[in-house]
Coordinates of C-alpha atoms in Angstrom, one line a residue:
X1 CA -44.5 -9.9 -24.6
X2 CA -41.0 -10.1 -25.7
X3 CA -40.4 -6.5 -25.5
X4 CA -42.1 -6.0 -21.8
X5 CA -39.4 -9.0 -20.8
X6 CA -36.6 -7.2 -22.5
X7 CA -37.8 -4.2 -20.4
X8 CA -38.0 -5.7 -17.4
X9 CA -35.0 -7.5 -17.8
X10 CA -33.1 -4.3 -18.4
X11 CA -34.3 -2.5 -15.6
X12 CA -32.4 -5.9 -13.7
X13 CA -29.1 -5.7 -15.3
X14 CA -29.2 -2.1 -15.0
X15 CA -29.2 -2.2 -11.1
X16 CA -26.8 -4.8 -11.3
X17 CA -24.2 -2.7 -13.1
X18 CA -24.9 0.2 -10.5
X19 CA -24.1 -2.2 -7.6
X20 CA -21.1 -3.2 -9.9
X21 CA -19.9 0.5 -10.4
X22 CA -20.6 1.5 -7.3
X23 CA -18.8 -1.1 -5.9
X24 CA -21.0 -2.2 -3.0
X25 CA -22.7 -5.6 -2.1
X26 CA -25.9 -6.8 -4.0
X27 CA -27.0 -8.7 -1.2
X28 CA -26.7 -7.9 2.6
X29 CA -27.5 -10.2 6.0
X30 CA -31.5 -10.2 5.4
X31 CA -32.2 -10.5 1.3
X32 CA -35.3 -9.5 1.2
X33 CA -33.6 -6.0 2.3
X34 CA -30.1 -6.2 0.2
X35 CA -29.0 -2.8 -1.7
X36 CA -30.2 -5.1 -5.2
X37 CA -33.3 -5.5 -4.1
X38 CA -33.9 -1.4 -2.6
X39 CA -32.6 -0.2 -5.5
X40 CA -34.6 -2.1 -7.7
X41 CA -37.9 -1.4 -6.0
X42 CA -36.3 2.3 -6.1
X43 CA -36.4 2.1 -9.5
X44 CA -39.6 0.4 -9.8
X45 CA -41.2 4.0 -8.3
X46 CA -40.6 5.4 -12.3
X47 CA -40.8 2.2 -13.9
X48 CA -44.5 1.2 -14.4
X49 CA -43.5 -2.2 -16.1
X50 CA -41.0 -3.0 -13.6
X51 CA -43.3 -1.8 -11.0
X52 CA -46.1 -4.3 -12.2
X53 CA -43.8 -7.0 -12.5
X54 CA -42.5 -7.1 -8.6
X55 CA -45.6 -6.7 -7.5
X56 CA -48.0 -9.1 -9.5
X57 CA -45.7 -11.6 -11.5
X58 CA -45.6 -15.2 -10.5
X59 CA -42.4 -15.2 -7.4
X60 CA -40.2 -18.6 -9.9
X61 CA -40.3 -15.7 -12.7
X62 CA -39.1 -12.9 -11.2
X63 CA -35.5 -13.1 -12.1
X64 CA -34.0 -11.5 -8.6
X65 CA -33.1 -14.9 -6.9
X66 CA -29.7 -15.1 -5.7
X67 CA -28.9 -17.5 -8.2
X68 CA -30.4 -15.3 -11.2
X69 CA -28.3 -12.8 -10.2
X70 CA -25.1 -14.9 -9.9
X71 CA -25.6 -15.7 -13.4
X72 CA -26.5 -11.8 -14.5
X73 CA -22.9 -10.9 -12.8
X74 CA -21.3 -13.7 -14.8
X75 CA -22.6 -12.6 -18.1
X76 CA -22.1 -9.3 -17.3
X77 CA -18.4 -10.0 -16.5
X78 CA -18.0 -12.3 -19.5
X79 CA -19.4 -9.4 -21.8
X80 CA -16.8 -6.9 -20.1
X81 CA -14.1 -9.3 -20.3
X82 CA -14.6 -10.3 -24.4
X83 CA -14.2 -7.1 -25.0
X84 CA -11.4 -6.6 -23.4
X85 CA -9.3 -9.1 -25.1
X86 CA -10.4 -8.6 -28.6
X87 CA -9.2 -5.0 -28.0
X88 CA -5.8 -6.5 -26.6
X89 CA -5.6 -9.1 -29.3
X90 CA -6.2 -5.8 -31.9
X91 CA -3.5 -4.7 -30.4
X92 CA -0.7 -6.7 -31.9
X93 CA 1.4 -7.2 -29.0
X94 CA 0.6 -7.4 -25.2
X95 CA 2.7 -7.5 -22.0
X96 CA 1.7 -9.8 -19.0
X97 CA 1.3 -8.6 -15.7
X98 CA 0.4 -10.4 -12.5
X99 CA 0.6 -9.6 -8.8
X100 CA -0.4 -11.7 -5.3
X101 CA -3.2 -10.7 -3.6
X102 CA -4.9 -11.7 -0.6
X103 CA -8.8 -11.8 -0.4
X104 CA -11.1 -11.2 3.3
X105 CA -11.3 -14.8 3.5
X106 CA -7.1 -15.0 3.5
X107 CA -7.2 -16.5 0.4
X108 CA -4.5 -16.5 -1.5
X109 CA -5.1 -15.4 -5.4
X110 CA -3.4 -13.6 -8.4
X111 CA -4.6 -10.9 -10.1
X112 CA -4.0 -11.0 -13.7
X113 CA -3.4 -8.0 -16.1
X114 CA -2.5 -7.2 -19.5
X115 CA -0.8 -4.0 -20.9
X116 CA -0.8 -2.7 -24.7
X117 CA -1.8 -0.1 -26.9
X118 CA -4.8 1.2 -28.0
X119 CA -4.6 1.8 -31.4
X120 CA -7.4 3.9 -31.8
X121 CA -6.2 6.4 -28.8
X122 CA -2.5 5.4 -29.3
X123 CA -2.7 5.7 -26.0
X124 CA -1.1 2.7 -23.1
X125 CA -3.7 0.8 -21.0
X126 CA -3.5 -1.6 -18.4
X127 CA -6.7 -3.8 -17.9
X128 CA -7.3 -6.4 -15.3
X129 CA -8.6 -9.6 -16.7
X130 CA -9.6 -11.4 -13.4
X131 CA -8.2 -13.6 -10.5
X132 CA -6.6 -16.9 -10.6
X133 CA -6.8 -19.1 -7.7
X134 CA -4.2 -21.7 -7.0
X135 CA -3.7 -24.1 -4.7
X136 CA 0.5 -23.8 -4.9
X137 CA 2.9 -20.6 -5.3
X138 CA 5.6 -22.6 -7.2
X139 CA 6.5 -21.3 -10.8
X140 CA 5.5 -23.9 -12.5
X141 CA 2.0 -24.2 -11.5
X142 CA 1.5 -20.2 -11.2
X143 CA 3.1 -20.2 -14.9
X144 CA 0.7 -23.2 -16.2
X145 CA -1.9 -21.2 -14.8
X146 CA -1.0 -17.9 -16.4
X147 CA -1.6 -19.7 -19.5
X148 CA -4.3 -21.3 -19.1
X149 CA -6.1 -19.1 -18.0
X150 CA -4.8 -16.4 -20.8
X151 CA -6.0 -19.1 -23.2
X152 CA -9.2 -20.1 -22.0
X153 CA -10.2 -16.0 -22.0
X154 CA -9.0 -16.2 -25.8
X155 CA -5.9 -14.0 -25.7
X156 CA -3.6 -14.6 -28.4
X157 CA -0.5 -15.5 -26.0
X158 CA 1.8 -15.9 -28.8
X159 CA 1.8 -12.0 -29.2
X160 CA 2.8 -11.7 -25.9
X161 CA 6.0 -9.6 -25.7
X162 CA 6.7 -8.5 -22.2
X163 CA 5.7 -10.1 -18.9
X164 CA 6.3 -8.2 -15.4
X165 CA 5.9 -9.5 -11.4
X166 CA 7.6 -9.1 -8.0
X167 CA 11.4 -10.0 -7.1
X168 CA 10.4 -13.2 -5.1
X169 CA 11.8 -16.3 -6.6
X170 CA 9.0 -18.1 -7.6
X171 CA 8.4 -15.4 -9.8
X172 CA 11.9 -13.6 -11.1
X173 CA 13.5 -17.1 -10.6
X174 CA 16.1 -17.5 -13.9
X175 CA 15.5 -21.7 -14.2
X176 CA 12.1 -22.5 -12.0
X177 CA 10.4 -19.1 -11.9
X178 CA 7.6 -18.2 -13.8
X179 CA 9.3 -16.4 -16.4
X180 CA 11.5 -18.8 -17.1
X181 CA 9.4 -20.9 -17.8
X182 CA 6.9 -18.6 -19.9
X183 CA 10.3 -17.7 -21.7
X184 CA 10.9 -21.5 -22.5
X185 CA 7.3 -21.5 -24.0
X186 CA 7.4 -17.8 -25.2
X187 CA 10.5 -16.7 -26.2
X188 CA 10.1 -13.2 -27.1
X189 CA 8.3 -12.3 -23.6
X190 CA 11.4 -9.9 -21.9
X191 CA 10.9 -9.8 -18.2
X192 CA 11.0 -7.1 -16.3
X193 CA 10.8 -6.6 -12.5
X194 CA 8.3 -4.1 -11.1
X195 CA 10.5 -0.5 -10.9
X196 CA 7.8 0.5 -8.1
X197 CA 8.6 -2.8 -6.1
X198 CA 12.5 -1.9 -6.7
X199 CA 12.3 1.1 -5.3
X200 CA 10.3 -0.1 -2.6
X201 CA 12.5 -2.5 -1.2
X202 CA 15.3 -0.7 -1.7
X203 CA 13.6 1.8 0.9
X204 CA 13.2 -0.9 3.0
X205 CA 16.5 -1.8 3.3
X206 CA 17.6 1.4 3.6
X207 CA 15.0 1.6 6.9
X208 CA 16.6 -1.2 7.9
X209 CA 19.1 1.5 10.3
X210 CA 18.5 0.9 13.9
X211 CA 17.2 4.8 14.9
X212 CA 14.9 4.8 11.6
X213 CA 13.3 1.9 13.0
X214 CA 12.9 3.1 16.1
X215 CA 11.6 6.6 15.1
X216 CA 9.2 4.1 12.5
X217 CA 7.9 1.8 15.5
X218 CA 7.3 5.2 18.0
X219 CA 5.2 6.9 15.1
X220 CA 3.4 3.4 14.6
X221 CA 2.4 3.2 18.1
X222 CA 1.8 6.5 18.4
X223 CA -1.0 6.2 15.6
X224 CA -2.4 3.0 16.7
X225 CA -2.7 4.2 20.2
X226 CA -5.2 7.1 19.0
X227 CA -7.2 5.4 16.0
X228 CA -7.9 2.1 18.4
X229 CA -9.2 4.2 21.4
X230 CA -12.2 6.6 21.0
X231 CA -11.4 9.0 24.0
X232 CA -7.7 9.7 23.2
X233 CA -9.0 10.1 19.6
X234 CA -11.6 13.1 21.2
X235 CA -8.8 14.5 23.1
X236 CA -6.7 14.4 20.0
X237 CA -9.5 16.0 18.2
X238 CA -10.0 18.6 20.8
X239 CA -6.4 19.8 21.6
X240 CA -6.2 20.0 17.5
X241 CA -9.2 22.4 17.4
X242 CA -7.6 24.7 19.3
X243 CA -4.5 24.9 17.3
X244 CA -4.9 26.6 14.0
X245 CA -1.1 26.3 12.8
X246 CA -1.3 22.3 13.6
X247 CA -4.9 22.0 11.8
X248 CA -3.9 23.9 8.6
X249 CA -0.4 21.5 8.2
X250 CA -2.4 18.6 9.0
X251 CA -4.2 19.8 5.7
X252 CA -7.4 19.4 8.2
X253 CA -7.0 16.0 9.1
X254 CA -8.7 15.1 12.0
X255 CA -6.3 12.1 12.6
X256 CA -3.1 10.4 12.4
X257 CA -2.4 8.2 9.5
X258 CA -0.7 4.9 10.9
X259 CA 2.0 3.7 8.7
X260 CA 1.4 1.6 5.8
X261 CA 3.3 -2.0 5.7
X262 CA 3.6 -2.9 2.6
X263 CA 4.4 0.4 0.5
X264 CA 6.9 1.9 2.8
X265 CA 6.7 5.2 -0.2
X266 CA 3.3 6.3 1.5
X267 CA 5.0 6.7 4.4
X268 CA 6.2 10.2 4.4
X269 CA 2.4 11.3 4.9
X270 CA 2.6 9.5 8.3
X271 CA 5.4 11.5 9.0
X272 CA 4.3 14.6 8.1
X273 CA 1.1 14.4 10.1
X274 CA 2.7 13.2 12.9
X275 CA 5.4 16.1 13.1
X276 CA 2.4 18.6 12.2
X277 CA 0.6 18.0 15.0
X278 CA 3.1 16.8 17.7
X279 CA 4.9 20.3 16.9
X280 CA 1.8 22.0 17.9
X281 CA 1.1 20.1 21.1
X282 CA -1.8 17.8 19.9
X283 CA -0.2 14.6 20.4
X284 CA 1.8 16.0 23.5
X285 CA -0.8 17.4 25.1
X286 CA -3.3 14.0 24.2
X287 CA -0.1 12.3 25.8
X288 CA -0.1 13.6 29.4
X289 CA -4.4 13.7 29.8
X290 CA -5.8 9.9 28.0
X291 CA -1.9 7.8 28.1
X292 CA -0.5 5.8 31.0
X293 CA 1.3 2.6 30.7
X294 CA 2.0 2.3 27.3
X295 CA 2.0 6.0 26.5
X296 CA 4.4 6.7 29.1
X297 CA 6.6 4.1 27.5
X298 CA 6.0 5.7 24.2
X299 CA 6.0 9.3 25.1
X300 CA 9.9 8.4 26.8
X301 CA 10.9 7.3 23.1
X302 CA 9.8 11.3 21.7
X303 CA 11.7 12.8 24.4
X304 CA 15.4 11.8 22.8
X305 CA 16.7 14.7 20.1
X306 CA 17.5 11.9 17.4
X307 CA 14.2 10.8 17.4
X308 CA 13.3 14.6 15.7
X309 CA 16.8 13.9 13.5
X310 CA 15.2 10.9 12.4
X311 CA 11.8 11.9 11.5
X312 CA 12.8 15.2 9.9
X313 CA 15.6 13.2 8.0
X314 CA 13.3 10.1 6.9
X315 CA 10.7 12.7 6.1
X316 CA 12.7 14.9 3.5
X317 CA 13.9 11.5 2.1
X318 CA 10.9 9.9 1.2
X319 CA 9.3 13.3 0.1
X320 CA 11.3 13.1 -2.6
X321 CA 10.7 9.2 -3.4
X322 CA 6.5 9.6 -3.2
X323 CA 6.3 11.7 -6.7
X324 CA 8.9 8.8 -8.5
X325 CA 6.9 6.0 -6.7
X326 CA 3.6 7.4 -8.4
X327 CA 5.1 7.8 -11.6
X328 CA 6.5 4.4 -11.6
X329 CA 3.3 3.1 -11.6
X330 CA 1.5 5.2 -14.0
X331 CA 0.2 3.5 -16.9
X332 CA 1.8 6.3 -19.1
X333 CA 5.3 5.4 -17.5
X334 CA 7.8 3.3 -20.0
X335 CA 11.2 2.1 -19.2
X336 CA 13.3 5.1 -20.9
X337 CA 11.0 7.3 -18.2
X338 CA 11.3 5.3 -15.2
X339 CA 15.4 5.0 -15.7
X340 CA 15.2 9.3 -16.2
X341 CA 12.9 9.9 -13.3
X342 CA 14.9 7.6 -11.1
X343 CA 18.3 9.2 -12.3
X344 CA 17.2 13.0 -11.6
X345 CA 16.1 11.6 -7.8
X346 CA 19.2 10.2 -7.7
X347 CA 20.8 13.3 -8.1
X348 CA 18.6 14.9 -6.2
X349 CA 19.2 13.0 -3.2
X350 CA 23.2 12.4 -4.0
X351 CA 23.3 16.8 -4.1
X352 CA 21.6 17.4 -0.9
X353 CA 23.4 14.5 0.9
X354 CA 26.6 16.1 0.4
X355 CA 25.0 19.8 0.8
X356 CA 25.7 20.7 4.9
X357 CA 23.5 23.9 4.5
X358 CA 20.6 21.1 4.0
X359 CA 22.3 19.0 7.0
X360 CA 21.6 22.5 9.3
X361 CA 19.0 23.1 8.0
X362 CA 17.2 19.3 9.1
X363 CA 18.8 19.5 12.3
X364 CA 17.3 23.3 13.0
X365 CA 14.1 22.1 12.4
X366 CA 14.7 19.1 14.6
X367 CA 15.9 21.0 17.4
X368 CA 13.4 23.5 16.7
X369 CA 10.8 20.9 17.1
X370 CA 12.3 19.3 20.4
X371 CA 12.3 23.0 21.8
X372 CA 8.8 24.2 21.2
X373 CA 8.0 20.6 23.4
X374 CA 10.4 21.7 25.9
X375 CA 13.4 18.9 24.7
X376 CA 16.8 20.5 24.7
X377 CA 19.4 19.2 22.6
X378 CA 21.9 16.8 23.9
X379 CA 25.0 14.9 23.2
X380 CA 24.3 10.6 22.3
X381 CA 24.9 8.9 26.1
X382 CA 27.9 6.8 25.8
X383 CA 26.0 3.7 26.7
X384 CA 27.4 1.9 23.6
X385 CA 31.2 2.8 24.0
X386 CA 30.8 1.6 28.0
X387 CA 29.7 -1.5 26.9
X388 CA 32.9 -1.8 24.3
X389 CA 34.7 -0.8 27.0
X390 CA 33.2 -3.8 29.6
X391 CA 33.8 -5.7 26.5
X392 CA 37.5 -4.9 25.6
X393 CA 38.2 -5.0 28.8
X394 CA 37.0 -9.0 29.8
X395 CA 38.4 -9.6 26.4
X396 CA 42.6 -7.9 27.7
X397 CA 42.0 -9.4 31.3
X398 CA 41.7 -13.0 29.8
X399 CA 45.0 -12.4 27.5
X400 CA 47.3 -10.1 29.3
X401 CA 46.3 -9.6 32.6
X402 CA 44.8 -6.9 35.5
X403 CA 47.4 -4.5 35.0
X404 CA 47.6 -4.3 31.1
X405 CA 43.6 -4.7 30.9
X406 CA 43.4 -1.0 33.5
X407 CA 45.7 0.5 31.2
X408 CA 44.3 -0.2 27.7
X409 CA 41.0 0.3 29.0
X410 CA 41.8 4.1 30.4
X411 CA 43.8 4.7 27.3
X412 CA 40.4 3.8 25.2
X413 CA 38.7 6.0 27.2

């Protein structure tokens, strides 16, 4: 009897663990139809003691409530989890990690993470240890939590050596953030900010240039117009179909990829789909048959030359930043690598800034782009200096007079 129970029992856990790995719901909106209960009637079909069980055992001892299986995930999880930090707590020493995360409820959570070496690989691992919910985002309760939690899981926290987060305040904070205060209670824990999170703001500040964010918001729109309306999508999908050039660039994409908000890096693949398939008439041509209000509005912001200057220009930049942001937040990657890979991009970047054969070459593009959509090249309007002009001109006819303000203004001009 023991050994039919173990049986059956495993054939539970085992479809548990698939739903686990497979990363999909065990129950659905009916349970008597959820994916845990198909696939273990599924398996039932080559399981003759399984398959007797469902079938004739008494329904209070069939272990597939939803409450016995709540319990199945927990051990399971618990099992995982053990394991985990006795391997970090072999390790010697551990760095902290821990990053905000927001659940499909809009709850607010961290995800906590540990980082060491494993000594039988000698090779550097990043685990994830769980979630920590928390009714405040102040570094003292996030830091009480940290440890808490840390020590309720059983990891050593005394070996801990490193701890790394995001630049806000609560967490980077030198007095009231949390690694100050894990540092008050930890000494040896060195923090260090996320390098991929660095770089990451510091594109967005650089994005921060009025015509980037413009060229930015048009592309934006530009996506979310297709992907939110099913017959510009199928005029998208048809003009694209016709176009062999656009399709192969598009690496045969069938869409646009609308821009990502939070890791600004990823953005260059937005780009680069965009100018593959606007180049060969997909967009344009999707423009003039499915867009009217809003498109037109849209279409008038692609029809300006700097908007091509832009894209091309953001695109070659961030091409180069995609490969450092991945390697930044490879588990492999170390502090003496990050600094190297960031210096050669540096250079990179510093050389074909100062390089006008790259210059041309950006702007050909751009005006070859603008061309092949029937958009000549044209000089900036002057909309900006007539506006310091109506400016310096109310500014002299307050302090000097008619005559001098006429004068200066004509000079300026």
């Amino acid at each position: 009897m023991v050994e039919k129970n173990r049986k059956i029992l495993s054939g539970i856990v085992e479809t548990i663990i698939l739903c686990g790995k497979q990363n999909i719901a065990l129950r659905g909106h009916e349970d008597d139809f959820g994916n845990f209960r198909v696939l273990l009637h599924y398996q039932a079909k080559y399981n003759q003691v399984l398959f007797e069980h469902l079938n004739t055992c008494n329904p209070r001892t069939k272990y597939t409530s939803p409450q016995i299986q709540n319990e199945l995930i927990s051990i399971c999880g618990k099992i995982i989890t053990d394991d985990l930090v006795a391997e970090c707590n072999d390790a010697g020493v551990f760095g902290f990690m821990a990053d905000e995360a927001t659940d499909a409820a809009t709850m607010e959570q961290m995800s906590l993470c540990v980082r060491f070496v494993d000594k039988t690989t000698s090779t550097v691992r990043e685990e994830f240890l769980g979630f920590s919910s928390t009714t405040s985002t102040t570094g003292e309760v996030l830091a009480n939590a940290f440890i808490d939690i840390l020590t309720k899981l059983g990891v050593r926290t005394e070996n801990m050596r490193g701890q790394g987060y995001y630049g806000a305040s609560n967490m980077s904070g030198i007095h009231r953030g949390v690694q100050a205060r894990i540092r008050q209670l930890i000494p040896e824990t060195v923090y260090t900010h996320c390098k991929a999170h660095c770089l990451n703001l510091a594109i967005i500040h650089a994005s921060k240039e009025r015509y980037s964010k413009n060229m930015m918001d048009t592309v934006q729109q530009v996506a979310f117009a297709f992907s939110y309306s099913a017959k510009r999508l199928l005029l998208f999908q048809e003009t694209l179909a016709d176009d062999n050039i656009s399709r192969e660039a598009m690496a045969e994409r069938t869409k646009l990829r609308s821009l990502c908000a939070t890791r600004w890096s990823a953005r260059a693949d937005a780009l680069h789909t965009f100018l593959a398939s606007y180049s060969g008439h997909g967009v344009r041509s999707a423009f003039s048959g499915a867009w009217r209000h809003e498109g037109g509005r849209v279409q008038n912001g692609c029809t300006d030359i700097r908007f091509y200057c832009d894209s091309r220009g953001s695109r070659a930049c961030s091409t180069g930043l995609v490969p450092l942001s991945n390697v930044l937040q490879a588990e492999e990657c170390d502090l003496v690598k990050a600094v190297t890979d960031t210096r050669v991009v540096y250079a990179l970047l510093q050389a074909e800034r100062a390089d006008d054969i790259v210059w041309d070459s950006l702007y050909d593009k751009s005006v070859g782009i603008a061309r092949e959509v029937d958009i000549q090249p044209s000089a900036p309007d002057t909309l900006e200096g007539s506006r310091i002009v109506q400016m310096f001109r109310q500014i002299m006819l307050v302090r000097f007079g008619r005559e001098t303000c006429i004068f200066l203004s004509w000079t300026i001009c």
